[in-house]
Coordinates of C-alpha atoms in Angstrom, one line a residue:
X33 CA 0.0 0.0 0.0
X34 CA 1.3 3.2 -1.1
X35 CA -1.3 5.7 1.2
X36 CA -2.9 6.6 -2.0
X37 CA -6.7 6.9 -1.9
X38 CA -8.8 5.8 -4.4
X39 CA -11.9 7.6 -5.7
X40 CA -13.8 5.1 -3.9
X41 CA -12.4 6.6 -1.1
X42 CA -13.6 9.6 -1.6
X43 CA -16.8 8.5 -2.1
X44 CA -17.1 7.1 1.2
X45 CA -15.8 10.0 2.6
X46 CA -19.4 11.9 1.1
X47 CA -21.4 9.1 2.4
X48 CA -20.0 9.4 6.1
X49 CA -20.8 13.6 5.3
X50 CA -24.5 12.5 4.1
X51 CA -24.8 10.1 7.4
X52 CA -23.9 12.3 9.5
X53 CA -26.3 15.1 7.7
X54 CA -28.9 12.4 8.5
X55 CA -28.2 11.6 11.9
X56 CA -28.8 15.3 13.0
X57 CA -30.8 16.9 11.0
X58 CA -31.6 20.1 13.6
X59 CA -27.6 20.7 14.3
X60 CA -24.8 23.0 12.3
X61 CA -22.4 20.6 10.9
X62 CA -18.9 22.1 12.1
X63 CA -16.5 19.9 10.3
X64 CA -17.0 18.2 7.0
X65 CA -13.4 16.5 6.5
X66 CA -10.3 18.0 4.6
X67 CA -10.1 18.3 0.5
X68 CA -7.3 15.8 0.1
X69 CA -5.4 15.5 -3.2
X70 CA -7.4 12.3 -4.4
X71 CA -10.7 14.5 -3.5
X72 CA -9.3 16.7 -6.2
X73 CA -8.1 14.3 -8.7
X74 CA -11.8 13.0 -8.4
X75 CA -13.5 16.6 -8.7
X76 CA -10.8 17.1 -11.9
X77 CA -12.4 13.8 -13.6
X78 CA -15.6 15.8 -13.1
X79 CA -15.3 18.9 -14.9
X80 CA -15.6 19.3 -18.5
X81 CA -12.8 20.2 -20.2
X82 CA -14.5 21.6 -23.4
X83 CA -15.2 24.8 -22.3
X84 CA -14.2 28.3 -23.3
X85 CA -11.3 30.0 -20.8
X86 CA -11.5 31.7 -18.2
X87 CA -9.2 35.4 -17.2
X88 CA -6.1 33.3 -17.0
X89 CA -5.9 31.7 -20.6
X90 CA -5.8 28.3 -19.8
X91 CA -7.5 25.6 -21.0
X92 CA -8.3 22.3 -19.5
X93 CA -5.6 20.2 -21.6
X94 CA -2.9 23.1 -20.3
X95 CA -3.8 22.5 -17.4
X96 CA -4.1 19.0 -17.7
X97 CA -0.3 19.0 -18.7
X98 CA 0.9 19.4 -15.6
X99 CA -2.3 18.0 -13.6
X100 CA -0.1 16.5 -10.3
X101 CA 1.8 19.5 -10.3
X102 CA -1.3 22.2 -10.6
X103 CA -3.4 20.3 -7.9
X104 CA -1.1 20.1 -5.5
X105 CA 0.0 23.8 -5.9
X106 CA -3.9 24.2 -5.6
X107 CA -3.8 22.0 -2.4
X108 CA -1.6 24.3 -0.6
X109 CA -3.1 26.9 -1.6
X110 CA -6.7 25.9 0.2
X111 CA -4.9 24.1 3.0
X112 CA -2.8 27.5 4.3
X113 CA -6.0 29.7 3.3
X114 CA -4.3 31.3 0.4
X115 CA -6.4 30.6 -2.5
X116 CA -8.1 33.8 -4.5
X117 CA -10.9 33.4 -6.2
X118 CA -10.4 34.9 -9.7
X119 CA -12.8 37.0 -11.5
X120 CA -15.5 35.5 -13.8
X121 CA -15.0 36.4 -17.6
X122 CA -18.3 37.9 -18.9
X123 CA -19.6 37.2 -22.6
X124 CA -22.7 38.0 -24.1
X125 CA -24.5 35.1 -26.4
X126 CA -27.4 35.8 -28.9
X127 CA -30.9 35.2 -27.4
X128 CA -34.2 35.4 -28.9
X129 CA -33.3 38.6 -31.1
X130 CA -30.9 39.7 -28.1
X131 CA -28.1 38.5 -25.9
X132 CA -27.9 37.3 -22.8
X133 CA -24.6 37.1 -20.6
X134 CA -22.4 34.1 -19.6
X135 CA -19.8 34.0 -16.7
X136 CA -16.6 31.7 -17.4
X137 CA -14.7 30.7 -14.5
X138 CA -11.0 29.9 -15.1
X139 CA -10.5 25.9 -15.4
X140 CA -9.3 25.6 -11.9
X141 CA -12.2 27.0 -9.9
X142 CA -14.4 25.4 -11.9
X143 CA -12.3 22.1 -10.4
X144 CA -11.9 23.5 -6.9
X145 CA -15.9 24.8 -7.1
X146 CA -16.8 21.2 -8.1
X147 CA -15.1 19.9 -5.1
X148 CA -17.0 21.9 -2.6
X149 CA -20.4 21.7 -4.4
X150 CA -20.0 17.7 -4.3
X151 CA -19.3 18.3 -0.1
X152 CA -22.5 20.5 -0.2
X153 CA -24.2 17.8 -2.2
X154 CA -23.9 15.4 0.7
X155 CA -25.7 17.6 3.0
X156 CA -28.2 18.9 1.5
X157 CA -29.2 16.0 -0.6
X158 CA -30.4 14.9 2.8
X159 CA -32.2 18.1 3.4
X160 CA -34.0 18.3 -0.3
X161 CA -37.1 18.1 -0.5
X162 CA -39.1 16.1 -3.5
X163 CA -40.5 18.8 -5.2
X164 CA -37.1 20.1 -6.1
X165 CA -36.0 18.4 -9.6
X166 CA -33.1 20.4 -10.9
X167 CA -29.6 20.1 -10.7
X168 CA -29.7 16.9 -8.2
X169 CA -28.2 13.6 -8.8
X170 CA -30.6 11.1 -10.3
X171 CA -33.4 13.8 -11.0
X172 CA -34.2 15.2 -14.3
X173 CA -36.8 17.7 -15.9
X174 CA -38.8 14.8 -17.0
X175 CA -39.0 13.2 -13.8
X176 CA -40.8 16.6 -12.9
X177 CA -43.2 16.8 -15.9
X178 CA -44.5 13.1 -14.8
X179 CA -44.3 14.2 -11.3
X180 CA -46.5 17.0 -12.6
X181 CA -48.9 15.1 -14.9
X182 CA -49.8 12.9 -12.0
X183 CA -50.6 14.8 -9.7
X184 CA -52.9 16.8 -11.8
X185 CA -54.5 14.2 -13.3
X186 CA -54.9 12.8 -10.0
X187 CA -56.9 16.0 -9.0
X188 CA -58.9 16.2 -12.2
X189 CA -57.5 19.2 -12.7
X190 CA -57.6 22.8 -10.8
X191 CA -55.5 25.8 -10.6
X192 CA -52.1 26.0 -11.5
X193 CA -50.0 29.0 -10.4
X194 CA -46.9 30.0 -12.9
X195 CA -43.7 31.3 -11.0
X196 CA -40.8 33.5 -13.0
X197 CA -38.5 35.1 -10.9
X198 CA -37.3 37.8 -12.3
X199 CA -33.2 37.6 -12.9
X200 CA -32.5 35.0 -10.1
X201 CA -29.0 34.1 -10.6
X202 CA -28.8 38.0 -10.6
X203 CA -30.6 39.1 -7.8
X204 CA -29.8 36.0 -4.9
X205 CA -29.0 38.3 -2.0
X206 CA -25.7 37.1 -0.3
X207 CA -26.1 38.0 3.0
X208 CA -29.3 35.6 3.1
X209 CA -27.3 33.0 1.4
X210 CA -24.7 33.0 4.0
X211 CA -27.3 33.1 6.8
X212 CA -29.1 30.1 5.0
X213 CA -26.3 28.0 4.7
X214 CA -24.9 28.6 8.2
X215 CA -27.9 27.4 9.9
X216 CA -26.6 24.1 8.6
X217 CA -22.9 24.5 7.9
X218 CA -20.3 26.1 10.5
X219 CA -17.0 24.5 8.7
X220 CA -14.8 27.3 8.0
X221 CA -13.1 25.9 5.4
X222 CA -16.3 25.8 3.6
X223 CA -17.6 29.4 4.8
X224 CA -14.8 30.6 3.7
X225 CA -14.5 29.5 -0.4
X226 CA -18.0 29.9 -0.6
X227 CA -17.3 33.3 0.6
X228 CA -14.5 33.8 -1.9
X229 CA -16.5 32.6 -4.8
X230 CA -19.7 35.3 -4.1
X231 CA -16.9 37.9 -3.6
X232 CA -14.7 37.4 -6.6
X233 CA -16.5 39.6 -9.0
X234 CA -17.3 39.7 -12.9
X235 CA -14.5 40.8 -15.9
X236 CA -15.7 42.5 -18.7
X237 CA -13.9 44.4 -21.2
X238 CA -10.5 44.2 -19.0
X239 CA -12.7 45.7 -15.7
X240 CA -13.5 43.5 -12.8
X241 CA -16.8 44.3 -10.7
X242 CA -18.3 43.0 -7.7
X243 CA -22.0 42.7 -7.8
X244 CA -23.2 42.2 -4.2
X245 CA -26.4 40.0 -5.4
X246 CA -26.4 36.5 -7.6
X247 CA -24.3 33.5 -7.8
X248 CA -21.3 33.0 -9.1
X249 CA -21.2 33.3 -13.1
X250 CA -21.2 29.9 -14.9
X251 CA -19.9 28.8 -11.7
X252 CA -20.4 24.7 -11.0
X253 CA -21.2 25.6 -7.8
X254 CA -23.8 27.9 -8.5
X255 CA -26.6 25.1 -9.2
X256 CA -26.0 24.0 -5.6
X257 CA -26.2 27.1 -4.1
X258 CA -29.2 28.6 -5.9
X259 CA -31.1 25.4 -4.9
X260 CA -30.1 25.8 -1.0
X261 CA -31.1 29.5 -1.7
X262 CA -35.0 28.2 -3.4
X263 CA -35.3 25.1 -0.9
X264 CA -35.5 27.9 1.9
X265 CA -37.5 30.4 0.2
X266 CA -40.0 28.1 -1.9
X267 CA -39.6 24.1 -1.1
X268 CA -39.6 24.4 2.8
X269 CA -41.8 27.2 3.4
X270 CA -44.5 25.9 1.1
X271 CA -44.8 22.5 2.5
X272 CA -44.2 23.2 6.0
X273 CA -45.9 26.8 6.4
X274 CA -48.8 26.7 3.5
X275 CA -50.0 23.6 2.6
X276 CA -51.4 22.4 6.4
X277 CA -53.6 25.7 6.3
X278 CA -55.0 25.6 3.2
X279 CA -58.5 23.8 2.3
X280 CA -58.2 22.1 -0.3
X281 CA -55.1 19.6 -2.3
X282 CA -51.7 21.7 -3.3
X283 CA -48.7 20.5 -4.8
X284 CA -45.1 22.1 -5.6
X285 CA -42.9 21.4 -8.3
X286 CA -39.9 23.3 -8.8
X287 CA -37.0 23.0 -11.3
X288 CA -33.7 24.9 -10.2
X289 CA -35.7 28.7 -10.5
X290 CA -38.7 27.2 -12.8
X291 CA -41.7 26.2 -10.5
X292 CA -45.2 25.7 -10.7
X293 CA -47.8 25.2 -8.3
X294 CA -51.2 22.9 -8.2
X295 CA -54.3 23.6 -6.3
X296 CA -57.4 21.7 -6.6
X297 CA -59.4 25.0 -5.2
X298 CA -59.5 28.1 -6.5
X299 CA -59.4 30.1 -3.3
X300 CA -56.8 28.1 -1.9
X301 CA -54.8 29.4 -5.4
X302 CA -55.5 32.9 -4.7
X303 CA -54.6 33.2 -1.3
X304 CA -51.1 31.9 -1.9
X305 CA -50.4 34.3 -4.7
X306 CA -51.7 37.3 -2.2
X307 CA -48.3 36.3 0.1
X308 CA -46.0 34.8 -2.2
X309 CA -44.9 38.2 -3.5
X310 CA -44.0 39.3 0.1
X311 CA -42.4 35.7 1.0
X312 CA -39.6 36.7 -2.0
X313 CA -39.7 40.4 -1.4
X314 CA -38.2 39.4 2.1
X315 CA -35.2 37.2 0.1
X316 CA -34.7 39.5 -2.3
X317 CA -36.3 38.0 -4.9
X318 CA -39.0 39.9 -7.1
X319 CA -41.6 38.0 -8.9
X320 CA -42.1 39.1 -12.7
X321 CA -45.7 40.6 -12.5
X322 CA -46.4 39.4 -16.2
X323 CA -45.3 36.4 -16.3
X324 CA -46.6 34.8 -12.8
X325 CA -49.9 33.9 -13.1
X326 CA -53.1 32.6 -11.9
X327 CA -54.4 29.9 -14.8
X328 CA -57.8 27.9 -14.7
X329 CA -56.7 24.3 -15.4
X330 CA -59.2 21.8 -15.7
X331 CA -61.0 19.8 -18.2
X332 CA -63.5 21.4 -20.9
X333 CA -67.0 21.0 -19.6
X334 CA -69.7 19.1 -21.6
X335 CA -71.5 22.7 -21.8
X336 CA -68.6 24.7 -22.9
X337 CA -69.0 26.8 -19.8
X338 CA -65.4 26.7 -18.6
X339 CA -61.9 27.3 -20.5
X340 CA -59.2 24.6 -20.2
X341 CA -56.3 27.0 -20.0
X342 CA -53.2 26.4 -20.9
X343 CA -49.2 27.4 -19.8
X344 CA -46.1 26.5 -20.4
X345 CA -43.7 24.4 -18.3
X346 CA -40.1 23.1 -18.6
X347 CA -40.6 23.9 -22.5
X348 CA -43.6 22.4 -23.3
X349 CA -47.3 24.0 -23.3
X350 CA -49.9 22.1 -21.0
X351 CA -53.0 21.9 -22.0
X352 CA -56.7 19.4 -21.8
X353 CA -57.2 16.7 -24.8
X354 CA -58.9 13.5 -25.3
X355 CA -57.5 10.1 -25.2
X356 CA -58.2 7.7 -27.7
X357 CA -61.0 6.3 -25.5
X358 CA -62.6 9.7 -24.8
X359 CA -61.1 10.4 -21.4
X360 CA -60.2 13.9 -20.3
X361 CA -56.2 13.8 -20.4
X362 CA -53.4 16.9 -20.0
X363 CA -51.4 16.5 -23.2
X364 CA -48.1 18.6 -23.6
X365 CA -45.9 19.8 -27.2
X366 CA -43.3 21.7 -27.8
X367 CA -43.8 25.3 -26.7
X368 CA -43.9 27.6 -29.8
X369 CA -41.2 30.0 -28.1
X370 CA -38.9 26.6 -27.7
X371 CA -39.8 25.0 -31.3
X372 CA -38.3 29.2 -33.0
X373 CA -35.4 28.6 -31.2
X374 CA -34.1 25.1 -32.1
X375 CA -35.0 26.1 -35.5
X376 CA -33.1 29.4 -35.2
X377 CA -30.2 27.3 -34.0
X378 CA -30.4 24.5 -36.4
X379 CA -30.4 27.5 -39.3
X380 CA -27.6 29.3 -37.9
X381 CA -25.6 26.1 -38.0
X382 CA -26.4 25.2 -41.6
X383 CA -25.5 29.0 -42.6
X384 CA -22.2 28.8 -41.1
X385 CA -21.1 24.9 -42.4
X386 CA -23.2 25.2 -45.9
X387 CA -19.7 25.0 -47.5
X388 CA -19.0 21.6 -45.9
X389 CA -19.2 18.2 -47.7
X390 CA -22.7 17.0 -47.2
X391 CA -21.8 14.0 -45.4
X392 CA -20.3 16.3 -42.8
X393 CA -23.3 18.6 -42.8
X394 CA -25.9 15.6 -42.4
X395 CA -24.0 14.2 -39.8
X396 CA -23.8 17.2 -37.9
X397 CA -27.4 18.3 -38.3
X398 CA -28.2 14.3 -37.0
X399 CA -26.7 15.1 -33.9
X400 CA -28.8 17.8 -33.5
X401 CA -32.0 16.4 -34.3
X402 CA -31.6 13.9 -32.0
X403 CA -31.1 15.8 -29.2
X404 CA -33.8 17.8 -29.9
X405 CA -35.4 14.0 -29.6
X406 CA -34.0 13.1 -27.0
X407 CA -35.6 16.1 -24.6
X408 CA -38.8 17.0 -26.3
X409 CA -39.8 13.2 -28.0
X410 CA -42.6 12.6 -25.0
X411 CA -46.3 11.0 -25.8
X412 CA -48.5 13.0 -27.4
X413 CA -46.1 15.7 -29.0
X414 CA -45.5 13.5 -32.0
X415 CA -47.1 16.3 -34.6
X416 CA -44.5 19.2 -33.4
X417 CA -41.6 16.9 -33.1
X418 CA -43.1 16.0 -37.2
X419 CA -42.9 19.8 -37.4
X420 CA -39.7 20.3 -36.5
X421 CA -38.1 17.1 -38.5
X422 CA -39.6 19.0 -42.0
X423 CA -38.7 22.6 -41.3
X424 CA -35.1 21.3 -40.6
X425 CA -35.4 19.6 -43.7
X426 CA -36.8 22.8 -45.5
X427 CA -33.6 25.4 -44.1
X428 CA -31.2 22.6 -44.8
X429 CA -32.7 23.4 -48.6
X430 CA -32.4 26.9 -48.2
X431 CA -28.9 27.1 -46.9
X432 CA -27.1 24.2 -49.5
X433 CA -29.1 26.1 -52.2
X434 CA -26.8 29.2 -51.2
X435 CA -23.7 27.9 -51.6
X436 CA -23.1 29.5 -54.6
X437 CA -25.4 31.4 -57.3
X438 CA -25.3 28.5 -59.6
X439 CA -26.6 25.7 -56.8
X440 CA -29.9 27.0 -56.3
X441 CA -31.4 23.3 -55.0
X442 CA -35.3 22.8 -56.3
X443 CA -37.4 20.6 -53.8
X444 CA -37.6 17.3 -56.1
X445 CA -34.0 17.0 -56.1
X446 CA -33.6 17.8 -52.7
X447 CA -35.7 15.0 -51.7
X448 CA -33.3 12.8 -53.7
X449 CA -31.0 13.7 -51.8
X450 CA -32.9 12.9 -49.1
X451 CA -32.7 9.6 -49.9
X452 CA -29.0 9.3 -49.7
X453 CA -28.9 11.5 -46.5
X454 CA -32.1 11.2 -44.5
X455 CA -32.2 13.1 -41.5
X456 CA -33.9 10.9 -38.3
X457 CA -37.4 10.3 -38.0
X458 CA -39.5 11.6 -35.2
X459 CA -39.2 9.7 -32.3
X460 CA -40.7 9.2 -29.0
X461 CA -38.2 8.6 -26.5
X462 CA -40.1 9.3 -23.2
X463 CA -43.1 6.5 -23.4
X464 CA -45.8 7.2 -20.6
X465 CA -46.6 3.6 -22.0
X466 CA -42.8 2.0 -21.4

């Protein structure tokens, strides 16, 4: 034996962290264990390494180069308390017509911020409650459209209450953060880098700033932290506070900030809205006053007397059908909004690799397709996921026929080349039947 631990070792190590979360639930938790160089190693094999870089320059097979080397300098560095926190790099995407901004953390606090996310993991994961779907180990936005479905169908229907917080990875107040998490966790190691991280500020255009609201920047351990922030605010406060004094059946399901609540009564609905505003004004959080709302959802009445409503949820519009023996159902597509922007993105791909050989392109734009499958191919939705398949096909036209002036592409011979490239079939990959 050479002392070397394995990652299985470190592994245990977070299930001794999660026992111990279990075994006093009610207590501050004073000392989680040391980040040891094999805890490292294992939060290196973690992060991706095919991102963009961060204020130093360095990418993840640079750093990767001299990996022994680099994580033990990083070792020392959180051992004797001497570790800064680096600005985030700030880019700006295109969104919907727009941009939106990104934070990229330097390759080495993304590997030192997955190391203390997967410590805070192990608490909290005991602390969680069910509602809560995003960003958690074994949980998925699917899991919360079922858990959704159910539930509703399960009340015949009600009143479902849309939540949009209005820019809350920008607007998380850090002061409640640190109160939150210290209720829970007194290890000053992790106090401290958390502390770091919320501090370290934001780099654009060569100028660093230091926002004194939001999480960390395209930081992994912002996921984590945003949930402890919504598990206090929302998860814990709604089923411990609300639900035993209302009247009627209630339900929460929350995706990292996306949430939506059930209610089989309509004053039970209305009540909640009336204090939810003043629940998040208290965090620092603002509800957008548009875009949470209040929306009838129940099955069409024989008489026509009553309309379904409809919203939109994890990117796919809700709304009443028929099953094929007649039974009110809650079906679910692809939300219009959602459906423009894969075919924006699919387009703006084609435009910029039209010169490619088309065996390149088709491949490419398989990939695609079949990711755009793989999230949004669930029972029912078959006719936009149809919808989507031919438009693709229809700007894959456009942009080959643009290639030059002379290789305008008519639609017969297009489909003959179909033939010899098809792009993948619809395909229902989340079965309520399987």
């Amino acid at each position: 034996m050479n002392g070397r631990m394995e990652p299985a070792d470190v592994y245990t190590k977070l299930q001794r962290i999660a026992e111990l979360a279990r075994r006093v639930p009610d207590r501050a938790l004073t000392s989680l264990g040391r980040i040891d160089i094999d805890w490292l190693k294992e939060a290196y094999r973690l992060t991706r390494k095919d991102g963009a870089v961060g204020v130093d320059g360095v990418a993840a097979e640079q750093y990767a180069a001299s990996l022994d080397a680099n994580l033990q300098s990083l070792l020392e560095r959180v051992r004797t308390a001497s570790y800064v926190a680096p600005p985030v790099r700030r880019v700006h995407i295109p969104k919907d017509g727009g941009t939106r901004p990104i934070g990229i953390p330097t390759f080495e606090d993304k590997v030192l911020q997955r190391a203390y996310a997967m410590m805070l993991e192990a608490v909290y994961e005991q602390e969680f409650l069910n509602c809560s779907y995003g960003f958690r180990p074994g949980r998925s936005a699917h899991q919360a459209l079922d858990s959704f479905w159910k539930q509703t169908m399960a009340m015949g229907g009600g009143w479902v209450l849309e939540l949009d917080i209005r820019s809350y990875y920008d607007t998380l107040d850090h002061g409640q953060l640190r109160q939150i998490i210290e209720r829970r966790i007194r290890d000053g190691a992790v106090l401290r880098h958390i502390g770091k991280w919320l501090k370290a500020g934001v780099m654009e255009e060569r100028r660093v700033r230091h926002p004194e609201r939001g999480t960390p920047q395209g930081g992994v351990i912002s996921p984590i932290l945003s949930n402890i922030y919504l598990h206090e605010v929302l998860d814990v406060w709604f089923e411990r506070e609300v639900q035993p004094r209302l009247k009627g059946r209630a339900f929460l399901i929350r995706y990292a900030d996306d949430a939506v609540l059930g209610f089989s009564l309509e004053e039970d609905a209305r009540r909640v809205l009336e204090v939810l505003s003043k629940r998040f004004e208290r965090y620092g959080l603002t509800l957008h006053p548009e875009k949470t709302r209040l929306v009838r959802f129940e099955p069409k009445r024989h008489d026509g007397g009553n309309d379904p409503g409809t919203f939109d949820f994890l990117g796919f519009t809700h709304y009443w059908g028929k099953s094929r023996k007649g039974k009110a159902i809650i079906k679910r597509k692809t939300a219009s909004k959602r459906l423009r922007r894969a075919v924006t993105r699919v387009s703006q791909w084609c435009r910029k690799h039209r010169h490619e050989r088309l065996r390149t392109q088709h491949q490419g734009l398989a990939r695609r397709i079949r990711g755009h499958y793989g999230y949004y191919g669930i029972t029912g939705n078959s006719r936009m996921l149809a919808k989507f398949w031919h438009t693709t096909e229809r700007v894959w036209q456009r942009w080959l026929s643009r290639r030059s002036q002379r290789a305008t592409i008519k639609w017969e011979r297009f489909k003959q080349l179909l033939r010899v490239f098809p792009l993948p079939s619809p395909r229902i990959v989340h079965s309520n039947y399987r």
